[in-house]
Amino acid sequence: MTVTEDAGVRGIVVACAAAADLPARLGDVPLVHAGARPGKAEIDLLLGEYDRLVVLGTDGDLAAVVVRLMRREALPGVSVGFVPTEPGSRVGPAWRLPADPDEAFALAWKGDDVAVPLVRDDSGGVLLAHARLRDVKGQAYCDEQVAFDGSVTGVEVTPDDTGVAARVTRGRFLKRSSTYRGRAFQIGCVPTSSLVIDGVPHPRPVTRWTWYRHLTDLRAVRG
């Protein structure tokens, strides 16, 4: 039984540019081709027609699809499955997805979804698995707690059950790390071009950034 046959759930595969030969192996399932990091023109027309979107692509492709769900306020009505097409995917391990693409698709297509905290940012994007900055000079807070004030060699931010977890690393040779957890993490710093979110480098230098837990959870199909 496929998800499109079960309890009236309507699913479609969104095969992004990085999906390569995967679509040919899926058999007779509803499928739409999309470019890298698909946007409004490709995703919005699917909303209201389908209850599940199965994304074949990179972590950045998946994040782009989730952004459209968030901006259209469609998160409660649409579950999201994922089949990573890049070996360095951070979402795959975070969602406990099978390493084999065929098994990952079977889970994404037939599996049950669970509500997971969705982390968004103050620029209208989302964080699904991992963000990092390197060699940062500035100040950061996790909720009301000071995470650092000065120079640090690295900052890694990931979703957490409460919202976000931020790992701050100090020192170059004798590295020391501290982890902070809360609903929000905000940073102000001298301009840096080191920000990478879910594998996608930010196109411009940033001087401030905030991640925080969105009010609505994401319905993710996880292992």
PDB file of N, CA and C in Angstrom, residues 5 92 117 154-155 164 180:
ATOM      1  N   GLU A   5      -2.644   5.672  -1.428  1.00  0.00           N
ATOM      2  CA  GLU A   5      -3.771   4.758  -1.325  1.00  0.00           C
ATOM      3  C   GLU A   5      -4.327   4.694   0.080  1.00  0.00           C
ATOM      4  N   GLY A  92      19.804  13.805   6.947  1.00  0.00           N
ATOM      5  CA  GLY A  92      19.659  12.346   6.964  1.00  0.00           C
ATOM      6  C   GLY A  92      19.917  11.740   8.327  1.00  0.00           C
ATOM      7  N   PRO A 117      10.112  20.212  16.336  1.00  0.00           N
ATOM      8  CA  PRO A 117      10.270  21.664  16.387  1.00  0.00           C
ATOM      9  C   PRO A 117      10.905  22.182  15.094  1.00  0.00           C
ATOM     10  N   GLY A 154      34.509  29.124  16.409  1.00  0.00           N
ATOM     11  CA  GLY A 154      33.416  28.496  15.693  1.00  0.00           C
ATOM     12  C   GLY A 154      32.113  28.513  16.464  1.00  0.00           C
ATOM     13  N   VAL A 155      31.015  28.569  15.716  1.00  0.00           N
ATOM     14  CA  VAL A 155      29.666  28.472  16.279  1.00  0.00           C
ATOM     15  C   VAL A 155      28.883  27.501  15.405  1.00  0.00           C
ATOM     16  N   VAL A 164      16.641  25.450  19.939  1.00  0.00           N
ATOM     17  CA  VAL A 164      17.961  25.430  19.300  1.00  0.00           C
ATOM     18  C   VAL A 164      19.020  24.999  20.302  1.00  0.00           C
ATOM     19  N   TYR A 180      24.856  25.534  24.472  1.00  0.00           N
ATOM     20  CA  TYR A 180      23.754  26.288  25.074  1.00  0.00           C
ATOM     21  C   TYR A 180      22.455  25.864  24.405  1.00  0.00           C
TER      22      TYR A 180
END
